[in-house]
Short mmCIF file of C-alpha atoms and ligand atoms in Angstrom, two decimals:
data_model
loop_
_atom_site.label_atom_id
_atom_site.label_comp_id
_atom_site.label_asym_id
_atom_site.label_seq_id
_atom_site.Cartn_x
_atom_site.Cartn_y
_atom_site.Cartn_z
CA MET A 1 -0.05 0.00 0.00
CA GLU A 2 1.73 3.19 -1.07
CA ILE A 3 0.82 6.75 0.11
CA ARG A 4 2.41 9.97 -1.06
CA ILE A 5 2.50 13.16 0.89
CA GLU A 6 1.24 14.95 -2.16
CA ASN A 7 -1.94 12.88 -2.00
CA ILE A 8 -2.56 14.07 1.61
CA ILE A 9 -1.73 17.70 0.57
CA ASP A 10 -4.28 17.68 -2.21
CA VAL A 11 -6.98 16.29 0.13
CA VAL A 12 -6.26 18.91 2.85
CA LYS A 13 -6.30 21.83 0.36
CA GLU A 14 -9.61 20.60 -1.00
CA ALA A 15 -10.92 20.32 2.53
CA SER A 16 -9.82 23.88 3.22
CA THR A 17 -12.53 25.25 0.87
CA LEU A 18 -15.04 24.22 3.56
CA MET A 19 -13.46 26.73 5.84
CA VAL A 20 -15.77 29.57 4.63
CA CYS A 21 -15.70 33.18 5.83
CA SER A 22 -19.22 33.30 7.01
CA GLY A 23 -22.52 31.43 7.15
CA PHE A 24 -21.31 28.68 9.63
CA GLU A 25 -22.99 27.70 12.88
CA VAL A 26 -21.13 27.93 16.22
CA HIS A 27 -22.03 25.80 19.30
CA ASP A 28 -20.17 25.12 22.44
CA LYS A 29 -19.06 21.69 23.65
CA GLY A 30 -20.00 22.08 27.34
CA SER A 31 -18.08 25.20 28.25
CA ARG A 32 -18.18 28.58 26.61
CA GLU A 33 -14.50 28.44 25.66
CA ASN A 34 -14.77 25.15 23.79
CA LEU A 35 -16.38 25.75 20.44
CA VAL A 36 -17.31 23.66 17.50
CA THR A 37 -18.62 25.07 14.17
CA SER A 38 -20.51 23.48 11.34
CA SER A 39 -17.23 23.89 9.34
CA ASP A 40 -15.23 21.76 11.81
CA LEU A 41 -17.76 19.02 11.24
CA ALA A 42 -17.81 19.37 7.42
CA VAL A 43 -14.01 19.50 7.24
CA GLN A 44 -13.69 16.24 9.42
CA ASP A 45 -16.31 14.39 7.42
CA PHE A 46 -14.70 15.29 4.16
CA LEU A 47 -11.17 14.29 5.28
CA THR A 48 -12.21 11.04 6.97
CA GLY A 49 -14.04 9.98 3.67
CA ARG A 50 -11.20 11.04 1.28
CA LEU A 51 -8.33 9.75 3.54
CA SER A 52 -9.95 6.29 4.14
CA ALA A 53 -10.35 6.02 0.36
CA LEU A 54 -6.56 6.77 -0.01
CA LEU A 55 -5.60 4.09 2.62
CA PRO A 56 -8.48 1.64 2.89
CA GLY A 57 -8.53 -0.10 6.40
CA SER A 58 -6.72 2.71 8.17
CA GLY A 59 -7.88 3.94 11.58
CA PHE A 60 -8.76 7.41 12.84
CA LEU A 61 -8.40 9.59 15.81
CA CYS A 62 -10.30 12.83 15.22
CA GLU A 63 -11.26 15.73 17.52
CA GLU A 64 -14.95 15.83 16.75
CA GLU A 65 -17.69 13.34 17.24
CA ASP A 66 -15.62 11.01 19.50
CA LEU A 67 -14.04 9.32 16.56
CA ASN A 68 -11.43 7.04 18.02
CA ASP A 69 -10.77 3.81 16.07
CA ILE A 70 -7.04 3.23 16.60
CA ALA A 71 -6.65 -0.37 17.89
CA GLY A 72 -5.11 -2.82 15.49
CA HIS A 73 -4.41 -0.50 12.55
CA GLU A 74 -1.02 -0.23 10.79
CA PHE A 75 -1.92 3.19 9.61
CA ILE A 76 -3.77 5.82 11.74
CA TRP A 77 -4.98 9.20 10.72
CA ILE A 78 -4.87 11.84 13.61
CA ILE A 79 -6.91 14.76 12.59
CA ASP A 80 -7.88 18.24 13.95
CA PRO A 81 -10.32 19.52 11.31
CA ILE A 82 -9.70 23.02 12.60
CA ASP A 83 -7.17 23.88 15.12
CA GLY A 84 -7.85 27.26 16.51
CA THR A 85 -11.69 27.04 16.35
CA ALA A 86 -12.15 30.09 18.64
CA ASN A 87 -10.15 32.09 16.10
CA TYR A 88 -11.99 30.61 13.16
CA ALA A 89 -15.34 31.51 14.61
CA ARG A 90 -14.10 35.13 14.85
CA GLY A 91 -12.57 35.42 11.36
CA ASN A 92 -9.10 35.49 12.98
CA GLU A 93 -6.42 33.92 10.54
CA ASN A 94 -4.70 31.78 13.15
CA CYS A 95 -6.39 28.48 12.47
CA CYS A 96 -5.54 25.47 10.34
CA ILE A 97 -6.28 21.91 9.34
CA SER A 98 -3.98 19.41 10.91
CA VAL A 99 -3.50 15.92 9.53
CA ALA A 100 -0.94 13.33 10.75
CA LEU A 101 -0.38 9.93 9.48
CA VAL A 102 0.92 7.40 12.02
CA ARG A 103 2.37 4.01 10.90
CA ASN A 104 2.87 1.23 13.48
CA GLY A 105 2.70 3.72 16.24
CA GLU A 106 5.30 6.19 14.78
CA GLN A 107 4.90 9.56 13.12
CA TYR A 108 5.08 8.96 9.45
CA MET A 109 3.74 12.12 7.60
CA GLY A 110 2.23 15.42 8.65
CA VAL A 111 0.39 18.31 6.98
CA VAL A 112 -0.72 21.63 8.62
CA TYR A 113 -2.50 23.97 6.40
CA SER A 114 -3.50 27.54 7.47
CA PRO A 115 -5.36 28.84 4.41
CA TRP A 116 -5.87 32.34 5.80
CA ARG A 117 -2.23 32.67 6.78
CA GLY A 118 -1.39 31.20 3.36
CA GLU A 119 1.02 28.68 4.92
CA LEU A 120 1.08 24.95 4.00
CA TYR A 121 3.62 23.08 6.12
CA TRP A 122 4.45 19.27 5.76
CA ALA A 123 6.95 16.84 6.72
CA GLU A 124 7.68 13.16 6.06
CA LYS A 125 9.74 11.12 8.60
CA GLY A 126 13.43 11.42 7.66
CA CYS A 127 12.85 13.93 4.78
CA GLY A 128 12.86 17.33 6.34
CA ALA A 129 10.12 19.87 6.75
CA TYR A 130 8.61 22.36 4.28
CA CYS A 131 6.55 25.34 4.09
CA ASN A 132 4.91 26.32 0.79
CA GLY A 133 7.47 24.15 -1.01
CA LYS A 134 10.65 25.54 0.70
CA PRO A 135 12.60 23.79 3.44
CA VAL A 136 12.25 25.18 6.85
CA HIS A 137 14.56 25.02 9.83
CA VAL A 138 14.33 26.01 13.40
CA SER A 139 16.25 29.12 14.77
CA TYR A 140 19.71 29.11 16.25
CA ARG A 141 18.48 31.60 19.12
CA SER A 142 19.56 30.99 22.65
CA TYR A 143 16.99 30.29 25.40
CA GLU A 144 17.59 33.94 26.64
CA ASP A 145 16.67 35.30 23.13
CA GLY A 146 13.77 32.87 22.76
CA LEU A 147 10.08 33.74 22.17
CA LEU A 148 7.76 31.36 23.96
CA PHE A 149 4.36 30.20 22.61
CA THR A 150 2.13 29.06 25.36
CA ALA A 151 -1.40 28.86 26.76
CA MET A 152 -3.25 29.04 30.06
CA SER A 153 -5.07 25.76 30.00
CA THR A 154 -8.06 27.30 28.21
CA TYR A 155 -10.55 24.31 28.69
CA HIS A 156 -9.49 23.70 32.34
CA LYS A 157 -9.20 26.97 34.19
CA ASP A 158 -8.75 25.14 37.43
CA TRP A 159 -5.21 24.36 36.21
CA ALA A 160 -4.48 27.93 35.10
CA ARG A 161 -2.38 28.78 38.07
CA TYR A 162 0.14 25.95 37.31
CA CYS A 163 0.48 27.42 33.88
CA SER A 164 0.98 31.07 35.02
CA ASP A 165 3.63 30.01 37.65
CA ILE A 166 5.56 28.01 34.95
CA ILE A 167 5.11 30.67 32.26
CA TYR A 168 6.20 33.42 34.70
CA ASP A 169 9.43 31.55 35.49
CA ILE A 170 10.23 30.90 31.85
CA TYR A 171 9.39 34.58 30.96
CA LEU A 172 11.96 35.89 33.43
CA ASP A 173 14.73 34.15 31.51
CA CYS A 174 13.61 34.24 27.91
CA ASN A 175 12.84 37.15 25.57
CA ASP A 176 9.02 37.33 25.59
CA VAL A 177 5.67 35.37 25.43
CA ARG A 178 3.28 34.97 22.42
CA ARG A 179 -0.11 33.23 22.02
CA THR A 180 -1.87 32.75 18.64
CA GLY A 181 -4.66 30.32 19.81
CA SER A 182 -3.64 27.41 17.51
CA ALA A 183 -1.04 24.89 18.82
CA ALA A 184 -0.40 23.46 15.48
CA VAL A 185 0.31 26.98 13.85
CA GLU A 186 2.59 27.84 16.81
CA LEU A 187 4.59 24.55 16.67
CA CYS A 188 5.03 25.12 12.75
CA LEU A 189 6.09 28.77 13.45
CA ILE A 190 8.84 27.36 15.71
CA ALA A 191 9.78 24.84 13.05
CA ALA A 192 10.34 27.80 10.56
CA GLY A 193 12.40 29.90 13.13
CA TYR A 194 9.66 32.64 13.89
CA ALA A 195 9.70 31.66 17.64
CA ASP A 196 11.69 29.32 19.74
CA LEU A 197 10.07 27.76 22.90
CA TYR A 198 6.75 26.03 23.57
CA PHE A 199 4.88 24.84 26.71
CA GLU A 200 1.32 23.70 27.07
CA LEU A 201 0.04 21.84 30.09
CA ARG A 202 -2.41 19.56 28.25
CA LEU A 203 -3.05 19.05 24.55
CA MET A 204 -4.70 16.36 22.60
CA PRO A 205 -2.80 14.30 20.07
CA TRP A 206 -4.71 15.92 17.13
CA ASP A 207 -3.43 19.41 18.33
CA TYR A 208 0.22 18.19 17.83
CA ALA A 209 0.66 14.92 16.05
CA ALA A 210 1.38 16.58 12.63
CA ALA A 211 3.12 19.74 13.87
CA THR A 212 5.55 18.02 16.10
CA LEU A 213 6.75 15.87 13.22
CA ILE A 214 7.21 19.08 11.11
CA LEU A 215 9.12 20.58 14.08
CA THR A 216 11.41 17.60 14.65
CA GLU A 217 12.05 17.31 10.89
CA ALA A 218 13.02 21.02 11.03
CA GLY A 219 15.69 20.31 13.62
CA GLY A 220 13.62 21.05 16.83
CA ALA A 221 13.17 19.05 20.06
CA VAL A 222 9.84 17.90 21.63
CA CYS A 223 9.21 16.18 24.95
CA SER A 224 6.57 15.62 27.59
CA PHE A 225 6.35 15.71 31.31
CA ASP A 226 8.14 12.36 31.76
CA THR A 227 10.99 13.33 29.17
CA GLY A 228 9.56 10.97 26.54
CA PHE A 229 7.66 12.03 23.42
CA PRO A 230 4.02 13.20 23.85
CA SER A 231 1.57 10.40 23.41
CA LEU A 232 -0.02 9.83 19.97
CA SER A 233 -3.28 8.48 21.72
CA VAL A 234 -4.10 10.17 24.97
CA PRO A 235 -3.75 13.83 26.26
CA SER A 236 -0.20 15.01 26.94
CA MET A 237 1.90 17.97 28.16
CA VAL A 238 3.81 19.36 25.21
CA ILE A 239 7.19 21.08 25.63
CA ALA A 240 9.12 21.97 22.43
CA ALA A 241 11.98 24.26 21.50
CA ASN A 242 14.54 24.93 18.77
CA ASN A 243 17.08 22.81 20.48
CA PRO A 244 17.33 19.91 22.95
CA SER A 245 18.94 22.09 25.66
CA SER A 246 16.22 24.75 25.63
CA CYS A 247 13.59 21.99 25.66
CA ARG A 248 15.26 20.50 28.87
CA ARG A 249 15.29 24.04 30.47
CA ILE A 250 11.57 24.34 30.09
CA LEU A 251 11.12 20.87 31.42
CA ASP A 252 13.20 21.74 34.52
CA VAL A 253 10.95 24.77 35.14
CA VAL A 254 7.87 22.54 34.86
CA HIS A 255 9.37 19.98 37.23
CA ARG A 256 10.05 22.78 39.75
CA HIS A 257 6.30 23.57 39.89
CA LEU A 258 4.65 20.18 39.26
CA LYS A 259 5.49 16.91 40.90
CA ALA A 260 2.87 15.21 38.85
CA LEU A 261 0.40 15.93 36.12
CA PRO A 262 -3.05 17.16 37.39
CA TYR A 263 -4.77 14.77 34.94
C1 IPD B 1 -6.84 24.54 20.80
C2 IPD B 1 -5.63 25.32 20.25
C3 IPD B 1 -5.07 26.26 21.34
C4 IPD B 1 -4.66 25.34 22.53
C5 IPD B 1 -5.80 24.49 23.01
C6 IPD B 1 -6.31 23.65 21.96
P1 IPD B 1 -8.92 23.78 19.26
O1 IPD B 1 -7.42 23.64 19.79
O2 IPD B 1 -4.70 24.56 19.71
O3 IPD B 1 -4.03 26.88 20.92
O4 IPD B 1 -4.20 26.32 23.54
O5 IPD B 1 -5.24 23.78 24.10
O6 IPD B 1 -7.29 22.82 22.38
O7 IPD B 1 -9.92 23.67 20.38
O8 IPD B 1 -8.96 25.26 18.56
O9 IPD B 1 -8.93 22.75 18.21
CA1 CA B 2 -7.03 21.68 18.44
CA1 CA B 3 -10.22 21.69 16.78
#
Protein backbone atom coordinates (compact mmCIF):
# COMPACT_ATOMS: atom_id res chain seq x y z
CA MET A 1 0.00 0.00 0.00
CA GLU A 2 1.68 3.25 -1.07
CA ILE A 3 0.80 6.72 0.10
CA ARG A 4 2.48 9.93 -1.01
CA ILE A 5 2.55 13.20 0.92
CA GLU A 6 1.25 14.97 -2.23
CA ASN A 7 -1.95 12.90 -2.01
CA ILE A 8 -2.55 14.11 1.56
CA ILE A 9 -1.75 17.72 0.63
CA ASP A 10 -4.30 17.63 -2.22
CA VAL A 11 -7.02 16.31 0.11
CA VAL A 12 -6.22 18.88 2.82
CA LYS A 13 -6.28 21.75 0.30
CA GLU A 14 -9.64 20.59 -1.00
CA ALA A 15 -10.97 20.31 2.57
CA SER A 16 -9.90 23.91 3.24
CA THR A 17 -12.54 25.18 0.80
CA LEU A 18 -15.04 24.21 3.53
CA MET A 19 -13.43 26.81 5.84
CA VAL A 20 -15.77 29.53 4.66
CA CYS A 21 -15.64 33.14 5.83
CA SER A 22 -19.26 33.34 7.00
CA GLY A 23 -22.51 31.41 7.21
CA PHE A 24 -21.33 28.68 9.59
CA GLU A 25 -23.01 27.71 12.86
CA VAL A 26 -21.16 27.95 16.19
CA HIS A 27 -21.96 25.75 19.22
CA ASP A 28 -20.17 25.16 22.50
CA LYS A 29 -19.03 21.72 23.67
CA GLY A 30 -19.99 22.02 27.34
CA SER A 31 -18.09 25.22 28.20
CA ARG A 32 -18.24 28.65 26.59
CA GLU A 33 -14.53 28.52 25.63
CA ASN A 34 -14.75 25.16 23.85
CA LEU A 35 -16.40 25.76 20.47
CA VAL A 36 -17.29 23.68 17.47
CA THR A 37 -18.57 25.10 14.20
CA SER A 38 -20.44 23.46 11.35
CA SER A 39 -17.18 23.91 9.37
CA ASP A 40 -15.20 21.74 11.85
CA LEU A 41 -17.71 18.95 11.26
CA ALA A 42 -17.79 19.43 7.48
CA VAL A 43 -13.97 19.44 7.22
CA GLN A 44 -13.69 16.31 9.39
CA ASP A 45 -16.34 14.41 7.40
CA PHE A 46 -14.64 15.34 4.14
CA LEU A 47 -11.19 14.33 5.40
CA THR A 48 -12.23 11.00 6.87
CA GLY A 49 -14.07 10.06 3.67
CA ARG A 50 -11.22 10.99 1.33
CA LEU A 51 -8.36 9.72 3.50
CA SER A 52 -9.96 6.32 4.12
CA ALA A 53 -10.30 5.98 0.35
CA LEU A 54 -6.56 6.78 0.03
CA LEU A 55 -5.62 4.10 2.59
CA PRO A 56 -8.42 1.54 2.90
CA GLY A 57 -8.55 -0.07 6.35
CA SER A 58 -6.73 2.78 8.11
CA GLY A 59 -7.81 3.95 11.58
CA PHE A 60 -8.81 7.40 12.78
CA LEU A 61 -8.37 9.56 15.88
CA CYS A 62 -10.26 12.82 15.30
CA GLU A 63 -11.32 15.68 17.54
CA GLU A 64 -15.00 15.85 16.65
CA GLU A 65 -17.76 13.29 17.18
CA ASP A 66 -15.60 11.10 19.49
CA LEU A 67 -14.02 9.39 16.51
CA ASN A 68 -11.49 7.01 18.07
CA ASP A 69 -10.78 3.88 16.07
CA ILE A 70 -7.07 3.22 16.53
CA ALA A 71 -6.75 -0.36 17.82
CA GLY A 72 -5.07 -2.85 15.51
CA HIS A 73 -4.41 -0.54 12.52
CA GLU A 74 -1.04 -0.26 10.76
CA PHE A 75 -1.97 3.25 9.60
CA ILE A 76 -3.82 5.81 11.75
CA TRP A 77 -4.90 9.30 10.74
CA ILE A 78 -4.85 11.83 13.59
CA ILE A 79 -6.96 14.82 12.60
CA ASP A 80 -7.87 18.20 13.97
CA PRO A 81 -10.30 19.49 11.34
CA ILE A 82 -9.80 23.07 12.57
CA ASP A 83 -7.15 23.85 15.16
CA GLY A 84 -7.86 27.30 16.52
CA THR A 85 -11.64 27.07 16.30
CA ALA A 86 -12.14 30.08 18.61
CA ASN A 87 -10.10 32.09 16.08
CA TYR A 88 -11.93 30.62 13.10
CA ALA A 89 -15.30 31.51 14.64
CA ARG A 90 -14.13 35.15 14.90
CA GLY A 91 -12.56 35.40 11.43
CA ASN A 92 -9.04 35.44 12.93
CA GLU A 93 -6.46 33.99 10.50
CA ASN A 94 -4.70 31.82 13.12
CA CYS A 95 -6.44 28.52 12.41
CA CYS A 96 -5.50 25.47 10.38
CA ILE A 97 -6.27 21.93 9.33
CA SER A 98 -3.94 19.39 10.94
CA VAL A 99 -3.55 15.87 9.54
CA ALA A 100 -0.98 13.36 10.75
CA LEU A 101 -0.41 9.86 9.48
CA VAL A 102 0.99 7.41 12.01
CA ARG A 103 2.40 4.04 10.89
CA ASN A 104 2.88 1.22 13.41
CA GLY A 105 2.70 3.75 16.26
CA GLU A 106 5.32 6.13 14.79
CA GLN A 107 4.83 9.52 13.16
CA TYR A 108 5.09 9.02 9.39
CA MET A 109 3.70 12.12 7.62
CA GLY A 110 2.18 15.43 8.71
CA VAL A 111 0.38 18.31 6.99
CA VAL A 112 -0.67 21.59 8.64
CA TYR A 113 -2.50 24.01 6.36
CA SER A 114 -3.50 27.49 7.45
CA PRO A 115 -5.34 28.86 4.41
CA TRP A 116 -5.90 32.34 5.82
CA ARG A 117 -2.23 32.70 6.78
CA GLY A 118 -1.28 31.26 3.37
CA GLU A 119 1.02 28.65 4.93
CA LEU A 120 1.13 24.97 4.03
CA TYR A 121 3.58 23.03 6.16
CA TRP A 122 4.41 19.36 5.69
CA ALA A 123 6.94 16.75 6.70
CA GLU A 124 7.69 13.14 6.04
CA LYS A 125 9.74 11.15 8.57
CA GLY A 126 13.43 11.46 7.68
CA CYS A 127 12.86 13.85 4.75
CA GLY A 128 12.90 17.33 6.34
CA ALA A 129 10.13 19.89 6.76
CA TYR A 130 8.70 22.34 4.24
CA CYS A 131 6.51 25.43 4.09
CA ASN A 132 4.94 26.31 0.75
CA GLY A 133 7.51 24.09 -0.97
CA LYS A 134 10.61 25.58 0.68
CA PRO A 135 12.65 23.78 3.38
CA VAL A 136 12.24 25.21 6.89
CA HIS A 137 14.62 25.03 9.84
CA VAL A 138 14.40 26.04 13.49
CA SER A 139 16.25 29.15 14.71
CA TYR A 140 19.69 29.14 16.33
CA ARG A 141 18.56 31.54 19.08
CA SER A 142 19.55 31.00 22.69
CA TYR A 143 16.96 30.34 25.40
CA GLU A 144 17.51 33.90 26.62
CA ASP A 145 16.66 35.28 23.16
CA GLY A 146 13.75 32.88 22.71
CA LEU A 147 10.09 33.76 22.15
CA LEU A 148 7.75 31.41 24.01
CA PHE A 149 4.41 30.24 22.59
CA THR A 150 2.14 29.02 25.37
CA ALA A 151 -1.39 28.91 26.77
CA MET A 152 -3.24 29.07 30.07
CA SER A 153 -5.15 25.76 30.04
CA THR A 154 -8.15 27.31 28.29
CA TYR A 155 -10.52 24.36 28.71
CA HIS A 156 -9.52 23.61 32.36
CA LYS A 157 -9.22 26.97 34.09
CA ASP A 158 -8.78 25.18 37.41
CA TRP A 159 -5.23 24.38 36.21
CA ALA A 160 -4.42 27.90 35.01
CA ARG A 161 -2.39 28.72 38.15
CA TYR A 162 0.12 25.95 37.33
CA CYS A 163 0.48 27.45 33.86
CA SER A 164 0.90 31.02 35.05
CA ASP A 165 3.59 30.01 37.57
CA ILE A 166 5.51 28.04 34.94
CA ILE A 167 5.10 30.71 32.25
CA TYR A 168 6.21 33.42 34.69
CA ASP A 169 9.47 31.59 35.46
CA ILE A 170 10.23 30.92 31.79
CA TYR A 171 9.35 34.52 30.93
CA LEU A 172 11.90 35.88 33.43
CA ASP A 173 14.73 34.16 31.55
CA CYS A 174 13.58 34.29 27.91
CA ASN A 175 12.82 37.20 25.57
CA ASP A 176 9.00 37.32 25.57
CA VAL A 177 5.70 35.42 25.38
CA ARG A 178 3.31 34.98 22.43
CA ARG A 179 -0.10 33.28 21.95
CA THR A 180 -1.89 32.77 18.63
CA GLY A 181 -4.59 30.31 19.78
CA SER A 182 -3.58 27.44 17.49
CA ALA A 183 -1.07 24.96 18.88
CA ALA A 184 -0.41 23.50 15.42
CA VAL A 185 0.29 26.92 13.89
CA GLU A 186 2.58 27.81 16.80
CA LEU A 187 4.63 24.59 16.60
CA CYS A 188 5.03 25.14 12.84
CA LEU A 189 6.14 28.73 13.42
CA ILE A 190 8.87 27.39 15.72
CA ALA A 191 9.80 24.89 12.98
CA ALA A 192 10.30 27.85 10.63
CA GLY A 193 12.33 29.90 13.12
CA TYR A 194 9.74 32.62 13.92
CA ALA A 195 9.70 31.65 17.61
CA ASP A 196 11.72 29.29 19.72
CA LEU A 197 10.07 27.83 22.84
CA TYR A 198 6.77 26.05 23.59
CA PHE A 199 4.89 24.92 26.67
CA GLU A 200 1.31 23.71 27.05
CA LEU A 201 0.05 21.84 30.11
CA ARG A 202 -2.37 19.56 28.28
CA LEU A 203 -3.00 19.08 24.58
CA MET A 204 -4.74 16.36 22.64
CA PRO A 205 -2.84 14.27 20.04
CA TRP A 206 -4.73 15.95 17.17
CA ASP A 207 -3.37 19.34 18.27
CA TYR A 208 0.26 18.29 17.86
CA ALA A 209 0.64 14.96 15.98
CA ALA A 210 1.35 16.61 12.61
CA ALA A 211 3.09 19.77 13.85
CA THR A 212 5.56 17.97 16.14
CA LEU A 213 6.74 15.87 13.18
CA ILE A 214 7.17 19.09 11.19
CA LEU A 215 9.10 20.59 14.10
CA THR A 216 11.44 17.64 14.67
CA GLU A 217 12.06 17.32 10.93
CA ALA A 218 13.00 21.03 11.00
CA GLY A 219 15.64 20.29 13.65
CA GLY A 220 13.60 21.05 16.79
CA ALA A 221 13.16 19.09 20.02
CA VAL A 222 9.93 17.90 21.63
CA CYS A 223 9.22 16.20 24.94
CA SER A 224 6.52 15.67 27.55
CA PHE A 225 6.38 15.72 31.36
CA ASP A 226 8.17 12.36 31.71
CA THR A 227 10.93 13.39 29.20
CA GLY A 228 9.50 11.02 26.54
CA PHE A 229 7.66 12.08 23.38
CA PRO A 230 4.03 13.23 23.88
CA SER A 231 1.54 10.40 23.44
CA LEU A 232 -0.08 9.81 20.04
CA SER A 233 -3.23 8.41 21.66
CA VAL A 234 -4.03 10.24 24.94
CA PRO A 235 -3.71 13.85 26.25
CA SER A 236 -0.17 15.03 26.99
CA MET A 237 1.90 17.94 28.15
CA VAL A 238 3.81 19.35 25.19
CA ILE A 239 7.19 21.04 25.59
CA ALA A 240 9.16 22.00 22.50
CA ALA A 241 12.05 24.19 21.46
CA ASN A 242 14.51 24.93 18.72
CA ASN A 243 17.11 22.70 20.41
CA PRO A 244 17.28 19.92 23.06
CA SER A 245 18.93 22.07 25.73
CA SER A 246 16.19 24.75 25.64
CA CYS A 247 13.59 21.98 25.70
CA ARG A 248 15.26 20.53 28.81
CA ARG A 249 15.32 23.97 30.45
CA ILE A 250 11.57 24.36 30.02
CA LEU A 251 11.07 20.86 31.45
CA ASP A 252 13.23 21.76 34.47
CA VAL A 253 10.98 24.77 35.17
CA VAL A 254 7.90 22.54 34.84
CA HIS A 255 9.34 20.01 37.29
CA ARG A 256 10.07 22.78 39.80
CA HIS A 257 6.34 23.58 39.88
CA LEU A 258 4.67 20.23 39.24
CA LYS A 259 5.55 16.91 40.86
CA ALA A 260 2.84 15.11 38.89
CA LEU A 261 0.39 15.96 36.13
CA PRO A 262 -3.02 17.14 37.41
CA TYR A 263 -4.79 14.78 34.92
C1 LIG B 1 -6.85 24.50 20.81
C2 LIG B 1 -5.73 25.33 20.24
C3 LIG B 1 -5.12 26.20 21.32
C4 LIG B 1 -4.64 25.39 22.49
C5 LIG B 1 -5.77 24.54 23.03
C6 LIG B 1 -6.32 23.65 21.91
P1 LIG B 1 -8.93 23.85 19.23
O1 LIG B 1 -7.42 23.65 19.82
O2 LIG B 1 -4.73 24.52 19.70
O3 LIG B 1 -4.01 26.91 20.84
O4 LIG B 1 -4.19 26.25 23.48
O5 LIG B 1 -5.27 23.75 24.08
O6 LIG B 1 -7.32 22.82 22.42
O7 LIG B 1 -9.86 23.60 20.36
O8 LIG B 1 -9.01 25.22 18.68
O9 LIG B 1 -8.99 22.77 18.19
CA1 LIG C 1 -6.96 21.71 18.44
CA1 LIG D 1 -10.20 21.65 16.73
